PDB file of C-alpha atoms in Angstrom:
ATOM      1  CA  MET A   1      27.192 -25.467  23.912  1.00 61.00           C
ATOM      2  CA  LYS A   2      23.855 -23.241  22.689  1.00 72.00           C
ATOM      3  CA  CYS A   3      21.767 -21.545  24.882  1.00 74.00           C
ATOM      4  CA  PRO A   4      18.341 -22.389  24.473  1.00 80.00           C
ATOM      5  CA  GLY A   5      15.236 -19.760  23.754  1.00 84.00           C
ATOM      6  CA  ILE A   6      14.539 -17.533  21.436  1.00 85.00           C
ATOM      7  CA  GLN A   7      17.182 -15.888  18.997  1.00 85.00           C
ATOM      8  CA  PHE A   8      16.790 -12.097  18.620  1.00 85.00           C
ATOM      9  CA  SER A   9      17.869  -9.813  15.766  1.00 82.00           C
ATOM     10  CA  SER A  10      17.815  -6.013  15.528  1.00 82.00           C
ATOM     11  CA  GLU A  11      18.600  -5.544  11.957  1.00 79.00           C
ATOM     12  CA  PRO A  12      16.740  -3.318   9.736  1.00 80.00           C
ATOM     13  CA  GLY A  13      12.878  -4.682   8.014  1.00 82.00           C
ATOM     14  CA  ASN A  14      12.471  -7.194  10.192  1.00 84.00           C
ATOM     15  CA  LEU A  15       9.102  -6.553  11.781  1.00 86.00           C
ATOM     16  CA  THR A  16       9.487  -9.349  14.754  1.00 85.00           C
ATOM     17  CA  ASN A  17      13.305  -8.927  15.930  1.00 82.00           C
ATOM     18  CA  LEU A  18      13.127 -13.169  15.524  1.00 86.00           C
ATOM     19  CA  ASN A  19      16.161 -14.263  14.227  1.00 85.00           C
ATOM     20  CA  THR A  20      14.615 -16.266  11.259  1.00 84.00           C
ATOM     21  CA  PHE A  21      14.903 -16.215   7.352  1.00 82.00           C
ATOM     22  CA  LYS A  22      10.975 -15.388   7.458  1.00 82.00           C
ATOM     23  CA  TYR A  23      11.789 -11.824   9.146  1.00 80.00           C
ATOM     24  CA  SER A  24      14.447 -11.634   7.682  1.00 80.00           C
ATOM     25  CA  GLY A  25      15.633  -8.015   6.094  1.00 76.00           C
ATOM     26  CA  LEU A  26      18.537  -8.870   4.801  1.00 77.00           C
ATOM     27  CA  ALA A  27      17.921 -12.226   3.291  1.00 77.00           C
ATOM     28  CA  ASN A  28      14.396 -11.387   1.575  1.00 77.00           C
ATOM     29  CA  ASN A  29      14.209  -9.372  -1.511  1.00 78.00           C
ATOM     30  CA  LYS A  30      11.352  -7.877  -0.839  1.00 82.00           C
ATOM     31  CA  ILE A  31      11.069  -6.231   2.700  1.00 83.00           C
ATOM     32  CA  VAL A  32       8.891  -4.150   4.929  1.00 87.00           C
ATOM     33  CA  GLY A  33       9.961  -1.945   7.423  1.00 87.00           C
ATOM     34  CA  ILE A  34       8.006  -0.351  10.012  1.00 90.00           C
ATOM     35  CA  VAL A  35      10.001   2.801  12.474  1.00 90.00           C
ATOM     36  CA  PRO A  36       8.459   5.192  14.043  1.00 92.00           C
ATOM     37  CA  THR A  37       9.003   9.532  12.437  1.00 91.00           C
ATOM     38  CA  VAL A  38      11.159  11.990  13.901  1.00 90.00           C
ATOM     39  CA  SER A  39       8.477  14.175  14.782  1.00 88.00           C
ATOM     40  CA  GLY A  40       7.138  11.561  17.179  1.00 86.00           C
ATOM     41  CA  LYS A  41       4.016  11.991  15.271  1.00 90.00           C
ATOM     42  CA  GLY A  42       3.077   8.406  13.457  1.00 90.00           C
ATOM     43  CA  ILE A  43       5.618   5.819  10.765  1.00 92.00           C
ATOM     44  CA  GLU A  44       7.309   6.299   8.619  1.00 92.00           C
ATOM     45  CA  LEU A  45       6.649   2.857   5.998  1.00 89.00           C
ATOM     46  CA  ILE A  46      10.143   1.279   4.318  1.00 87.00           C
ATOM     47  CA  THR A  47      10.297  -0.962   1.309  1.00 86.00           C
ATOM     48  CA  LYS A  48      12.870  -2.172  -0.937  1.00 82.00           C
ATOM     49  CA  LYS A  49      12.697  -1.257  -4.845  1.00 74.00           C
ATOM     50  CA  GLN A  50      13.804  -4.493  -6.563  1.00 71.00           C
ATOM     51  CA  LYS A  51      15.987  -3.250 -10.151  1.00 69.00           C
ATOM     52  CA  LEU A  52      17.978  -1.473  -8.067  1.00 65.00           C
ATOM     53  CA  SER A  53      21.158  -3.694  -7.513  1.00 66.00           C
ATOM     54  CA  ALA A  54      21.339  -4.204  -3.493  1.00 62.00           C
ATOM     55  CA  HIS A  55      24.945  -2.560  -3.293  1.00 68.00           C
ATOM     56  CA  ASN A  56      23.102   0.955  -3.256  1.00 68.00           C
ATOM     57  CA  ILE A  57      21.514   0.385  -0.585  1.00 67.00           C
ATOM     58  CA  ASN A  58      20.745   4.240  -0.023  1.00 69.00           C
ATOM     59  CA  LYS A  59      19.320   4.417  -3.973  1.00 75.00           C
ATOM     60  CA  CYS A  60      16.812   1.149  -3.154  1.00 80.00           C
ATOM     61  CA  ILE A  61      14.933   2.114   0.444  1.00 83.00           C
ATOM     62  CA  ASN A  62      11.651   3.544  -0.311  1.00 86.00           C
ATOM     63  CA  LYS A  63      10.064   6.135   2.346  1.00 89.00           C
ATOM     64  CA  ILE A  64       6.688   6.780   3.071  1.00 90.00           C
ATOM     65  CA  THR A  65       5.558   8.971   6.202  1.00 92.00           C
ATOM     66  CA  ILE A  66       1.924   8.187   7.150  1.00 92.00           C
ATOM     67  CA  THR A  67       0.687  10.194  10.216  1.00 90.00           C
ATOM     68  CA  LYS A  68      -2.867   9.894  10.077  1.00 88.00           C
ATOM     69  CA  GLY A  69      -4.881   7.935  12.367  1.00 86.00           C
ATOM     70  CA  SER A  70      -4.196   4.785  13.478  1.00 87.00           C
ATOM     71  CA  HIS A  71      -7.065   3.003  11.435  1.00 91.00           C
ATOM     72  CA  HIS A  72      -6.361   5.145   8.144  1.00 91.00           C
ATOM     73  CA  THR A  73      -2.329   3.660   9.012  1.00 90.00           C
ATOM     74  CA  ALA A  74      -3.186   0.654   9.533  1.00 90.00           C
ATOM     75  CA  LEU A  75      -5.775   0.026   6.338  1.00 91.00           C
ATOM     76  CA  SER A  76      -3.296   2.336   4.234  1.00 91.00           C
ATOM     77  CA  VAL A  77       0.250   0.411   5.067  1.00 90.00           C
ATOM     78  CA  ALA A  78      -2.326  -3.477   4.843  1.00 88.00           C
ATOM     79  CA  ASN A  79      -2.460  -2.862   1.544  1.00 89.00           C
ATOM     80  CA  ILE A  80       0.878  -1.537   0.020  1.00 87.00           C
ATOM     81  CA  VAL A  81       1.873  -5.587   1.651  1.00 86.00           C
ATOM     82  CA  ALA A  82      -1.411  -6.948   0.412  1.00 85.00           C
ATOM     83  CA  HIS A  83      -0.744  -5.711  -3.175  1.00 85.00           C
ATOM     84  CA  ASN A  84       2.221  -4.993  -4.302  1.00 82.00           C
ATOM     85  CA  GLY A  85       3.496  -9.041  -3.539  1.00 78.00           C
ATOM     86  CA  TYR A  86       5.045  -8.594  -0.145  1.00 77.00           C
ATOM     87  CA  CYS A  87       4.677 -11.693   1.877  1.00 74.00           C
ATOM     88  CA  LEU A  88       1.365 -12.395   3.269  1.00 77.00           C
ATOM     89  CA  ASP A  89       2.670 -14.265   6.482  1.00 80.00           C
ATOM     90  CA  LEU A  90       4.306 -10.538   7.398  1.00 84.00           C
ATOM     91  CA  HIS A  91       0.524  -9.057   7.419  1.00 85.00           C
ATOM     92  CA  GLN A  92      -0.412  -9.778  11.024  1.00 88.00           C
ATOM     93  CA  ALA A  93       3.886  -8.543  12.030  1.00 88.00           C
ATOM     94  CA  VAL A  94       2.747  -5.613  10.341  1.00 89.00           C
ATOM     95  CA  LEU A  95      -0.545  -4.339  11.961  1.00 91.00           C
ATOM     96  CA  ALA A  96       1.377  -5.830  15.176  1.00 91.00           C
ATOM     97  CA  CYS A  97       4.242  -3.016  13.992  1.00 90.00           C
ATOM     98  CA  ILE A  98       1.954  -0.078  13.887  1.00 92.00           C
ATOM     99  CA  SER A  99      -0.097  -0.362  16.460  1.00 92.00           C
ATOM    100  CA  ALA A 100       2.572  -0.878  19.095  1.00 92.00           C
ATOM    101  CA  ILE A 101       4.285   2.334  17.722  1.00 92.00           C
ATOM    102  CA  LEU A 102       1.262   4.287  17.714  1.00 92.00           C
ATOM    103  CA  ALA A 103       0.108   3.032  20.734  1.00 92.00           C
ATOM    104  CA  SER A 104       4.048   4.525  22.026  1.00 91.00           C
ATOM    105  CA  GLN A 105       3.787   7.900  20.810  1.00 90.00           C
ATOM    106  CA  ARG A 106       0.082   8.400  22.577  1.00 88.00           C
ATOM    107  CA  LEU A 107      -0.034  10.554  25.397  1.00 86.00           C
ATOM    108  CA  ALA A 108      -0.708   9.179  28.952  1.00 83.00           C
ATOM    109  CA  LYS A 109      -3.670  10.491  30.691  1.00 85.00           C
ATOM    110  CA  VAL A 110      -3.622  12.311  34.008  1.00 86.00           C
ATOM    111  CA  HIS A 111      -5.739  11.409  36.382  1.00 83.00           C
ATOM    112  CA  VAL A 112      -6.471  13.845  39.057  1.00 82.00           C
ATOM    113  CA  LYS A 113      -7.814  12.221  42.501  1.00 79.00           C
ATOM    114  CA  LYS A 114     -10.885  13.325  43.978  1.00 76.00           C
ATOM    115  CA  THR A 115     -11.425  13.961  47.204  1.00 72.00           C
ATOM    116  CA  LYS A 116     -14.823  12.687  49.370  1.00 72.00           C
ATOM    117  CA  GLY A 117     -16.018  13.608  52.858  1.00 68.00           C
ATOM    118  CA  HIS A 118     -14.632  16.088  55.104  1.00 67.00           C
ATOM    119  CA  CYS A 119     -11.517  16.935  52.559  1.00 65.00           C
ATOM    120  CA  THR A 120     -13.415  18.537  50.106  1.00 65.00           C
ATOM    121  CA  MET A 121     -15.020  20.847  52.998  1.00 65.00           C
ATOM    122  CA  CYS A 122     -11.041  21.701  54.218  1.00 66.00           C
ATOM    123  CA  ALA A 123     -10.088  22.168  50.353  1.00 63.00           C
ATOM    124  CA  LYS A 124     -13.752  25.353  49.673  1.00 67.00           C
ATOM    125  CA  GLN A 125     -12.581  26.387  52.501  1.00 69.00           C
ATOM    126  CA  ALA A 126      -9.104  26.883  51.982  1.00 59.00           C
TER     127      ALA A 126
END
């Protein structure tokens, strides 16, 4: 008996982590993968070279590191995906993946609680 709901996948090159042919990094010839860099600043764009055999996985992977700002990163990756013949359906998934990775790399702001009224007078005297 099948379980109802969405099936997820964790394969490399799958932008949405959904178990579908459209987003699969194994079933398609041209793949796009986006992962955070090791340093924690920026992203690493992973594409697959077409002319090499699929048996040589290490040789057929092309990695591009982009550490600029979020707008520059999104624009350059969108241009690479659009102009190199990758599936245009992946455009929104690529941008969503980039923005999620860059948002996770931002530092959270620390808010200092301001004291009001009688407490401020006590703080100044101490």
